[in-house]
Short mmCIF file of C-alpha atoms and ligand atoms in Angstrom, two decimals:
data_model
loop_
_atom_site.label_atom_id
_atom_site.label_comp_id
_atom_site.label_asym_id
_atom_site.label_seq_id
_atom_site.Cartn_x
_atom_site.Cartn_y
_atom_site.Cartn_z
CA UNK A 124 155.69 65.40 -0.68
CA UNK A 125 154.64 63.12 -3.55
CA UNK A 126 156.13 64.43 -6.80
CA UNK A 127 157.79 67.25 -4.88
CA UNK A 128 160.05 67.94 -7.81
CA UNK A 129 157.56 67.62 -10.61
CA UNK A 130 156.79 70.90 -12.30
CA UNK A 131 153.41 69.99 -13.77
CA UNK A 132 153.67 72.60 -16.51
CA UNK A 133 156.95 71.37 -17.98
CA UNK A 134 157.83 68.08 -19.59
CA UNK A 135 160.58 67.76 -22.19
CA UNK A 136 161.25 65.11 -24.80
CA UNK A 137 164.84 64.61 -25.99
CA UNK A 138 165.34 62.65 -29.23
CA UNK A 139 168.87 61.49 -30.05
CA UNK A 140 170.00 61.01 -33.66
CA UNK A 141 173.34 59.22 -33.34
CA UNK A 142 174.94 59.63 -36.79
CA UNK A 143 177.44 62.08 -38.26
CA UNK A 144 179.12 62.28 -41.64
CA UNK A 145 182.52 62.37 -39.96
CA UNK A 146 183.79 62.46 -36.41
CA UNK A 147 185.24 65.75 -35.16
CA UNK A 148 188.51 65.19 -33.25
CA UNK A 149 187.36 67.01 -30.08
CA UNK A 150 183.93 65.39 -29.76
CA UNK A 151 182.89 62.65 -27.33
CA UNK A 152 179.15 62.80 -27.95
CA UNK A 153 177.39 59.55 -28.84
CA UNK A 154 177.89 59.92 -32.58
CA UNK A 155 178.76 57.27 -35.15
CA UNK A 156 179.85 57.33 -38.76
CA UNK A 157 178.27 54.75 -41.08
CA UNK A 158 179.23 54.26 -44.69
CA UNK A 159 176.04 52.44 -45.68
CA UNK A 160 172.74 54.34 -45.89
CA UNK A 161 170.79 54.59 -42.64
CA UNK A 162 167.45 52.78 -42.70
CA UNK A 163 165.38 55.73 -41.46
CA UNK A 164 162.09 53.82 -41.79
CA UNK A 165 163.35 51.25 -39.32
CA UNK A 166 164.50 54.02 -36.96
CA UNK A 167 161.14 55.80 -37.22
CA UNK A 168 159.41 52.57 -36.17
CA UNK A 169 161.81 52.08 -33.25
CA UNK A 170 161.45 55.72 -32.10
CA UNK A 171 157.65 55.27 -32.20
CA UNK A 172 157.90 52.10 -30.12
CA UNK A 173 160.17 53.67 -27.50
CA UNK A 174 157.98 56.80 -27.29
CA UNK A 175 154.87 54.62 -26.75
CA UNK A 176 156.61 52.61 -24.01
CA UNK A 177 157.84 55.76 -22.28
CA UNK A 178 154.42 57.43 -22.48
CA UNK A 179 152.82 54.36 -20.87
CA UNK A 180 155.19 54.92 -17.94
CA UNK A 181 154.73 58.68 -17.81
CA UNK A 182 151.18 59.25 -19.09
CA UNK A 183 149.17 62.45 -19.23
CA UNK A 184 152.07 64.88 -19.53
CA UNK A 185 151.90 68.15 -21.42
CA UNK A 186 155.04 68.52 -23.52
CA UNK A 187 156.58 71.99 -23.27
CA UNK A 188 159.71 71.30 -25.33
CA UNK A 189 161.16 68.77 -27.75
CA UNK A 190 164.85 68.71 -28.66
CA UNK A 191 166.45 66.76 -31.53
CA UNK A 192 170.12 66.44 -30.55
CA UNK A 193 173.02 64.43 -31.83
CA UNK A 194 175.09 63.36 -33.55
CA UNK A 195 173.72 65.34 -36.45
CA UNK A 196 169.92 65.52 -36.53
CA UNK A 197 170.10 67.63 -39.70
CA UNK A 198 171.04 64.44 -41.55
CA UNK A 199 167.50 63.14 -40.94
CA UNK A 200 164.95 63.41 -43.67
CA UNK A 201 162.29 65.99 -42.76
CA UNK A 202 159.71 63.17 -43.06
CA UNK A 203 161.53 61.30 -40.29
CA UNK A 204 161.39 64.35 -38.03
CA UNK A 205 157.70 64.82 -38.89
CA UNK A 206 156.87 61.19 -38.12
CA UNK A 207 158.61 61.38 -34.72
CA UNK A 208 156.77 64.61 -33.86
CA UNK A 209 153.45 63.02 -34.85
CA UNK A 210 154.17 60.11 -32.50
CA UNK A 211 155.03 62.43 -29.61
CA UNK A 212 151.74 64.30 -30.21
CA UNK A 213 149.82 61.03 -30.34
CA UNK A 214 150.99 59.91 -26.89
CA UNK A 215 151.21 63.18 -24.99
CA UNK A 216 149.56 66.59 -25.24
CA UNK A 217 151.65 69.29 -26.90
CA UNK A 218 151.48 72.69 -25.20
CA UNK A 219 150.22 75.36 -27.64
CA UNK A 220 153.66 76.95 -27.90
CA UNK A 221 155.87 73.87 -27.58
CA UNK A 222 159.50 74.76 -28.33
CA UNK A 223 160.79 72.29 -30.93
CA UNK A 224 164.56 72.58 -31.51
CA UNK A 225 166.74 70.70 -33.97
CA UNK A 226 170.55 70.75 -33.92
CA UNK A 227 171.97 71.30 -37.39
CA UNK A 228 175.40 71.24 -38.94
CA UNK A 229 175.77 74.31 -41.16
CA UNK A 230 176.61 72.70 -44.51
CA UNK A 231 174.91 73.70 -47.70
CA UNK A 232 173.34 70.25 -48.12
CA UNK A 233 171.77 70.30 -44.69
CA UNK A 234 170.48 73.83 -45.18
CA UNK A 235 168.32 72.60 -48.06
CA UNK A 236 166.27 70.57 -45.55
CA UNK A 237 165.43 73.54 -43.31
CA UNK A 238 162.08 74.28 -45.00
CA UNK A 239 161.09 70.66 -44.60
CA UNK A 240 161.92 70.76 -40.88
CA UNK A 241 159.86 73.92 -40.48
CA UNK A 242 156.93 72.27 -42.26
CA UNK A 243 157.31 69.26 -39.95
CA UNK A 244 156.91 71.52 -36.90
CA UNK A 245 160.46 72.49 -35.88
CA UNK A 246 160.43 76.13 -34.71
CA UNK A 247 164.02 76.59 -33.48
CA UNK A 248 167.41 75.51 -34.84
CA UNK A 249 170.76 75.39 -33.12
CA UNK A 250 173.64 75.52 -35.59
CA UNK A 251 177.15 74.20 -34.91
CA UNK A 252 179.12 77.06 -36.43
CA UNK A 253 182.12 76.52 -34.05
CA UNK A 254 184.38 79.21 -35.58
CA UNK A 255 184.34 81.96 -38.18
CA UNK A 256 187.91 81.15 -39.30
CA UNK A 257 188.39 78.61 -42.10
CA UNK A 258 191.82 77.46 -40.90
CA UNK A 259 190.41 76.81 -37.42
CA UNK A 260 187.40 74.97 -38.87
CA UNK A 261 189.82 72.68 -40.70
CA UNK A 262 191.76 71.88 -37.51
CA UNK A 263 188.44 71.20 -35.74
CA UNK A 264 187.70 68.65 -38.48
CA UNK A 265 184.64 70.54 -39.66
CA UNK A 266 183.32 69.91 -43.15
CA UNK A 267 181.98 73.44 -43.70
CA UNK A 268 183.62 76.81 -44.28
CA UNK A 269 182.86 79.97 -42.31
CA UNK A 270 180.94 81.38 -45.28
CA UNK A 271 178.84 78.22 -45.57
CA UNK A 272 178.05 78.49 -41.87
CA UNK A 273 177.06 82.15 -42.19
CA UNK A 274 174.89 81.27 -45.19
CA UNK A 275 173.18 78.59 -43.08
CA UNK A 276 172.56 81.16 -40.33
CA UNK A 277 170.98 83.49 -42.91
CA UNK A 278 168.73 80.70 -44.22
CA UNK A 279 167.73 79.78 -40.65
CA UNK A 280 166.88 83.43 -39.96
CA UNK A 281 164.46 83.44 -42.89
CA UNK A 282 162.72 80.19 -41.98
CA UNK A 283 162.59 79.71 -38.21
CA UNK A 284 161.10 81.93 -35.53
CA UNK A 285 164.15 81.30 -33.37
CA UNK A 286 167.74 80.23 -33.99
CA UNK A 287 170.96 79.94 -32.06
CA UNK A 288 174.48 78.98 -32.96
CA UNK A 289 177.46 77.46 -31.17
CA UNK A 290 181.07 78.63 -31.13
CA UNK A 291 184.02 76.94 -29.45
CA UNK A 292 186.64 79.23 -27.90
CA UNK A 293 189.82 78.90 -25.80
CA UNK A 294 191.17 77.01 -28.79
CA UNK A 295 194.86 76.27 -29.42
CA UNK A 296 196.77 79.48 -30.05
CA UNK A 297 193.70 81.72 -29.75
CA UNK A 298 194.54 85.25 -28.58
CA UNK A 299 192.08 87.49 -26.72
CA UNK A 300 192.34 90.00 -29.58
CA UNK A 301 191.39 87.40 -32.19
CA UNK A 302 188.52 86.06 -30.07
CA UNK A 303 187.13 89.55 -29.54
CA UNK A 304 186.95 90.12 -33.30
CA UNK A 305 185.41 86.70 -33.93
CA UNK A 306 182.85 87.06 -31.15
CA UNK A 307 181.83 90.52 -32.30
CA UNK A 308 181.39 89.23 -35.85
CA UNK A 309 179.28 86.36 -34.48
CA UNK A 310 177.11 88.66 -32.39
CA UNK A 311 176.39 90.71 -35.51
CA UNK A 312 174.82 87.55 -37.00
CA UNK A 313 173.11 86.36 -33.83
CA UNK A 314 169.51 86.95 -32.92
CA UNK A 315 168.39 86.04 -29.44
CA UNK A 316 170.68 83.19 -28.38
CA UNK A 317 174.33 82.05 -28.58
CA UNK A 318 176.12 79.05 -27.05
CA UNK A 319 179.81 79.72 -26.40
CA UNK A 320 181.77 76.68 -25.21
CA UNK A 321 185.34 76.68 -23.97
CA UNK A 322 187.19 73.85 -25.72
CA UNK A 323 187.30 70.81 -23.44
CA UNK A 324 189.81 68.07 -24.16
CA UNK A 325 187.72 64.94 -23.70
CA UNK A 326 189.36 61.62 -22.84
CA UNK A 327 189.85 59.14 -25.69
CA UNK A 328 189.47 61.69 -28.47
CA UNK A 329 192.12 62.47 -31.12
CA UNK A 330 192.59 65.88 -29.44
CA UNK A 331 193.45 64.12 -26.15
CA UNK A 332 196.08 62.04 -27.98
CA UNK A 333 197.54 65.10 -29.68
CA UNK A 334 197.71 66.92 -26.37
CA UNK A 335 199.42 63.97 -24.69
CA UNK A 336 202.00 64.01 -27.51
CA UNK A 337 202.59 67.73 -26.96
CA UNK A 338 201.17 68.53 -30.40
CA UNK A 339 198.15 70.48 -29.18
CA UNK A 340 198.43 73.25 -26.65
CA UNK A 341 195.34 74.88 -25.23
CA UNK A 342 195.48 78.33 -23.60
CA UNK A 343 196.83 78.35 -20.02
CA UNK A 344 194.48 79.09 -17.11
CA UNK A 345 195.17 82.84 -17.10
CA UNK A 346 194.48 83.22 -20.82
CA UNK A 347 191.38 81.01 -20.57
CA UNK A 348 190.14 83.23 -17.74
CA UNK A 349 190.78 86.36 -19.78
CA UNK A 350 188.88 84.85 -22.72
CA UNK A 351 186.00 83.90 -20.42
CA UNK A 352 185.80 87.36 -18.82
CA UNK A 353 185.92 89.03 -22.20
CA UNK A 354 183.11 86.76 -23.43
CA UNK A 355 180.89 87.73 -20.49
CA UNK A 356 181.54 91.47 -20.96
CA UNK A 357 181.05 91.56 -24.72
CA UNK A 358 177.88 89.46 -24.65
CA UNK A 359 176.33 91.35 -21.75
CA UNK A 360 177.04 94.67 -23.48
CA UNK A 361 175.34 93.29 -26.61
CA UNK A 362 172.21 92.37 -24.64
CA UNK A 363 173.05 88.64 -24.54
CA UNK A 364 174.00 88.00 -20.90
CA UNK A 365 174.93 84.50 -19.78
CA UNK A 366 171.96 82.68 -18.28
CA UNK A 367 174.06 79.52 -17.91
CA UNK A 368 177.80 78.82 -17.90
CA UNK A 369 178.02 78.61 -21.71
CA UNK A 370 174.67 79.95 -22.86
CA UNK A 371 173.72 83.53 -23.62
CA UNK A 372 170.32 84.93 -24.49
CA UNK A 373 168.21 88.00 -24.56
CA UNK A 374 166.11 87.75 -21.39
CA UNK A 375 163.06 85.65 -22.26
CA UNK A 376 164.77 83.93 -25.22
CA UNK A 377 166.54 81.19 -23.26
CA UNK A 378 166.36 77.64 -24.62
CA UNK A 379 163.39 76.31 -22.67
CA UNK A 380 164.38 72.69 -23.18
CA UNK A 381 167.86 73.15 -21.71
CA UNK A 382 166.40 75.27 -18.90
CA UNK A 383 164.26 72.26 -18.00
CA UNK A 384 167.43 70.19 -17.43
CA UNK A 385 169.12 72.86 -15.38
CA UNK A 386 165.97 73.50 -13.33
CA UNK A 387 165.83 69.78 -12.69
CA UNK A 388 162.54 69.18 -14.44
CA UNK A 389 161.11 65.99 -15.90
CA UNK A 390 162.07 64.74 -19.36
CA UNK A 391 162.05 61.64 -21.48
CA UNK A 392 165.17 60.55 -23.37
CA UNK A 393 164.41 58.67 -26.60
CA UNK A 394 166.91 57.05 -28.98
CA UNK A 395 170.41 55.55 -28.69
CA UNK A 396 172.37 56.82 -25.69
CA UNK A 397 169.61 59.21 -24.52
CA UNK A 398 169.19 60.08 -20.85
CA UNK A 399 165.90 60.77 -19.11
CA UNK A 400 164.62 61.75 -15.68
CA UNK A 401 161.08 60.45 -15.23
CA UNK A 402 158.88 60.65 -12.20
CA UNK A 403 156.90 57.43 -11.72
CA UNK A 404 155.25 56.13 -8.58
CA UNK A 405 156.36 59.32 -6.78
CA UNK A 406 160.03 58.48 -7.43
CA UNK A 407 162.53 60.12 -9.76
CA UNK A 408 164.19 57.67 -12.12
CA UNK A 409 167.53 58.21 -13.89
CA UNK A 410 167.21 56.35 -17.18
CA UNK A 411 169.78 55.68 -19.91
CA UNK A 412 169.47 53.77 -23.17
CA UNK A 413 171.90 51.62 -25.16
CA UNK A 414 174.41 53.80 -26.97
CA UNK A 415 175.23 51.73 -30.06
CA UNK A 416 172.60 52.49 -32.71
CA UNK A 417 172.22 48.97 -34.08
CA UNK A 418 172.08 47.38 -30.61
CA UNK A 419 169.53 50.00 -29.53
CA UNK A 420 167.38 49.12 -32.57
CA UNK A 421 167.50 45.43 -31.73
CA UNK A 422 166.65 46.00 -28.08
CA UNK A 423 163.69 48.23 -28.94
CA UNK A 424 162.43 45.76 -31.53
CA UNK A 425 162.72 42.91 -29.03
CA UNK A 426 161.43 44.52 -25.85
CA UNK A 427 159.81 47.88 -26.67
CA UNK A 428 162.60 50.06 -25.25
CA UNK A 429 166.38 50.50 -25.36
CA UNK A 430 166.87 51.06 -21.61
CA UNK A 431 170.10 49.67 -20.17
CA UNK A 432 170.00 51.49 -16.84
CA UNK A 433 167.07 52.62 -14.70
CA UNK A 434 167.85 53.77 -11.18
CA UNK A 435 165.55 55.23 -8.57
CA UNK A 436 167.38 58.23 -7.15
CA UNK A 437 167.73 58.60 -3.40
CA UNK A 438 166.78 62.00 -2.00
CA UNK A 439 170.46 62.81 -1.40
CA UNK A 440 171.25 61.94 -5.05
CA UNK A 441 168.39 64.10 -6.28
CA UNK A 442 169.57 66.98 -4.15
CA UNK A 443 173.13 66.64 -5.52
CA UNK A 444 171.88 66.56 -9.11
CA UNK A 445 169.66 69.58 -8.45
CA UNK A 446 172.67 71.47 -7.06
CA UNK A 447 174.98 70.44 -9.89
CA UNK A 448 172.52 71.47 -12.58
CA UNK A 449 170.98 74.52 -10.90
CA UNK A 450 174.21 76.27 -9.96
CA UNK A 451 175.13 76.38 -13.65
CA UNK A 452 172.34 78.93 -14.04
CA UNK A 453 172.78 82.64 -13.38
CA UNK A 454 169.46 82.51 -11.48
CA UNK A 455 170.90 79.81 -9.18
CA UNK A 456 168.76 77.51 -7.05
CA UNK A 457 165.85 77.80 -4.67
CA UNK A 458 167.25 76.82 -1.26
CA UNK A 459 163.80 75.66 -0.08
CA UNK A 460 163.59 73.21 -2.95
CA UNK A 461 167.00 71.84 -2.01
CA UNK A 462 165.75 71.32 1.54
CA UNK A 463 162.64 69.50 0.29
CA UNK A 464 164.66 67.24 -2.00
CA UNK A 465 167.49 66.50 0.44
CA UNK A 466 165.38 66.34 3.59
CA UNK A 467 167.87 68.80 5.14
CA UNK A 468 169.02 72.35 4.41
CA UNK A 469 172.34 73.16 2.70
CA UNK A 470 175.15 73.71 5.19
CA UNK A 471 175.00 77.42 6.11
CA UNK A 472 178.63 77.49 7.27
CA UNK A 473 179.81 76.30 3.86
CA UNK A 474 177.65 78.86 2.08
CA UNK A 475 179.10 81.58 4.29
CA UNK A 476 182.66 80.48 3.65
CA UNK A 477 182.13 80.44 -0.11
CA UNK A 478 180.32 83.79 0.08
CA UNK A 479 183.32 85.14 2.00
CA UNK A 480 185.52 84.27 -1.00
CA UNK A 481 182.99 86.02 -3.23
CA UNK A 482 182.10 82.80 -5.10
CA UNK A 483 178.39 82.61 -4.18
CA UNK A 484 175.65 84.92 -2.95
CA UNK A 485 172.16 84.49 -1.54
CA UNK A 486 169.19 86.60 -2.55
CA UNK A 487 166.34 87.98 -0.43
CA UNK A 488 164.02 85.53 -2.26
CA UNK A 489 165.95 82.61 -0.79
CA UNK A 490 168.04 81.70 -3.81
CA UNK A 491 171.70 80.74 -3.88
CA UNK A 492 173.66 81.67 -6.95
CA UNK A 493 177.23 81.58 -8.16
CA UNK A 494 178.86 84.95 -8.80
CA UNK A 495 180.96 86.07 -11.75
CA UNK A 496 184.15 85.14 -9.84
CA UNK A 497 182.64 81.83 -8.78
CA UNK A 498 181.79 80.54 -12.26
CA UNK A 499 185.40 79.85 -13.33
CA UNK A 500 185.70 77.58 -10.25
CA UNK A 501 182.17 76.18 -10.42
CA UNK A 502 183.19 72.53 -10.11
CA UNK A 503 185.00 73.21 -6.85
CA UNK A 504 182.07 75.27 -5.51
CA UNK A 505 179.58 72.47 -6.26
CA UNK A 506 181.89 69.82 -4.82
CA UNK A 507 182.26 71.83 -1.63
CA UNK A 508 178.50 72.36 -1.19
CA UNK A 509 177.55 68.80 -2.11
CA UNK A 510 180.09 67.15 0.18
C1 SAM B 185 175.96 67.70 -29.93
S1 SAM B 185 177.19 68.82 -30.30
C2 SAM B 185 176.97 69.20 -31.96
C3 SAM B 185 175.90 69.37 -32.83
C4 SAM B 185 176.27 69.23 -34.29
N1 SAM B 185 176.56 67.87 -34.58
C5 SAM B 185 177.49 70.04 -34.67
O1 SAM B 185 178.60 69.56 -34.50
O2 SAM B 185 177.32 71.13 -35.20
C6 SAM B 185 176.76 70.33 -29.49
C7 SAM B 185 177.88 71.33 -29.35
O3 SAM B 185 178.79 70.97 -28.35
C8 SAM B 185 180.00 71.66 -28.55
N2 SAM B 185 181.11 70.75 -28.25
C9 SAM B 185 181.22 69.45 -28.59
N3 SAM B 185 182.38 68.94 -28.12
C10 SAM B 185 183.03 69.95 -27.46
C11 SAM B 185 184.28 70.06 -26.78
N4 SAM B 185 185.10 69.03 -26.65
N5 SAM B 185 184.60 71.26 -26.23
C12 SAM B 185 183.76 72.32 -26.34
N6 SAM B 185 182.60 72.27 -27.00
C13 SAM B 185 182.22 71.11 -27.55
C14 SAM B 185 180.00 72.15 -29.99
O4 SAM B 185 179.94 73.54 -30.04
C15 SAM B 185 178.76 71.54 -30.56
O5 SAM B 185 178.14 72.34 -31.50
S1 SF4 B 186 180.76 67.84 -33.04
FE1 SF4 B 186 178.81 67.37 -34.01
S2 SF4 B 186 179.36 66.77 -36.14
FE2 SF4 B 186 181.21 66.64 -34.94
S3 SF4 B 186 181.28 64.48 -34.30
FE3 SF4 B 186 180.34 65.67 -32.60
S4 SF4 B 186 178.17 65.52 -32.94
FE4 SF4 B 186 179.19 64.92 -34.89
#
């Protein structure tokens, strides 16, 4: 039973870079705008310290994926990325084919750093294209045009083995006809992976204020559903089926780092506002670090880490997290693993009721997965099963 949920072959490292040049009005990620230059040397030292402290707690792991997320990691100097990767390799073993992803904003300035990232070891980029319509990009507060974004995709294609890009749909005023054209144009530029997010109005963002004032209207439920269904059909027909609620890939080209989260693997979270799930002493820990960059720096410099919360998860909490993450995946969850984590099986009567509505199905291999009609009501399905 010890380390029942530790997949010995997978260990991920998430690195958070918390700065952006400007704040997009829909975004509630831990990102901060600073007008003075960022002292990257000081951050490199602090990242090295926090990596060393984390590795002392979780020694001997083989790293299968590293993900630089943000904020805007493509604002980092390539030397900063290289130094962080060297530190990860010093404290853990890197698997021969470690997936190393960096999130990039598709501006022309950031594109000039791509070769440097490749030389530092990055082998996959994920570009925040968001839309292929300049007027929409302006309302989303983006600082790049559609052409600049497409140019960045072309540069990425020439430099990295793998790339993906993000689009946001179900935007204000978006018609199914317009989305079809935009998605088809995007697929023509895509390789093996696309992330397609429905616009979420996050609390305490400028978009939430505009919506409350009646100045921003997002598509109603029926239109959102039509846009979602269309997205699934078009992507599947193009060989990019959804492997997760918002993520599409050619089979085999899924983002291994994100799969690790959804399969409830083990990962370290390094940097301001990063989350980790580490297994230590046979227990799974949910760890979170200080969000404010300067406070995180000071904490790390004073005590070797920026952790502000470290909770040992009860088996029922682990089982709920496993359910919540795993049901996002088209492959669903292994019911046996749920039983091992929870110490009890999932309620068969609830599964049968949900299956009766056509929202979930079980497979002969003992998996439970959400169906095409279940995904639009995923939150309710998870809440029902977890209750
Ligand atoms: C960490 S963010 C962005 C990375 C990068 N800074 C950028 O903006 O290009 C990852 C992705 O989440 C998506 N996203 C962020 N906020 C969202 C929201 N409120 N609704 C839907 N998608 C969102 C965007 O597509 C974004 O590219
Ligand atoms: S969407 Fe990206 S660029 Fe915009 S504020 Fe969020 S993290 Fe920064």
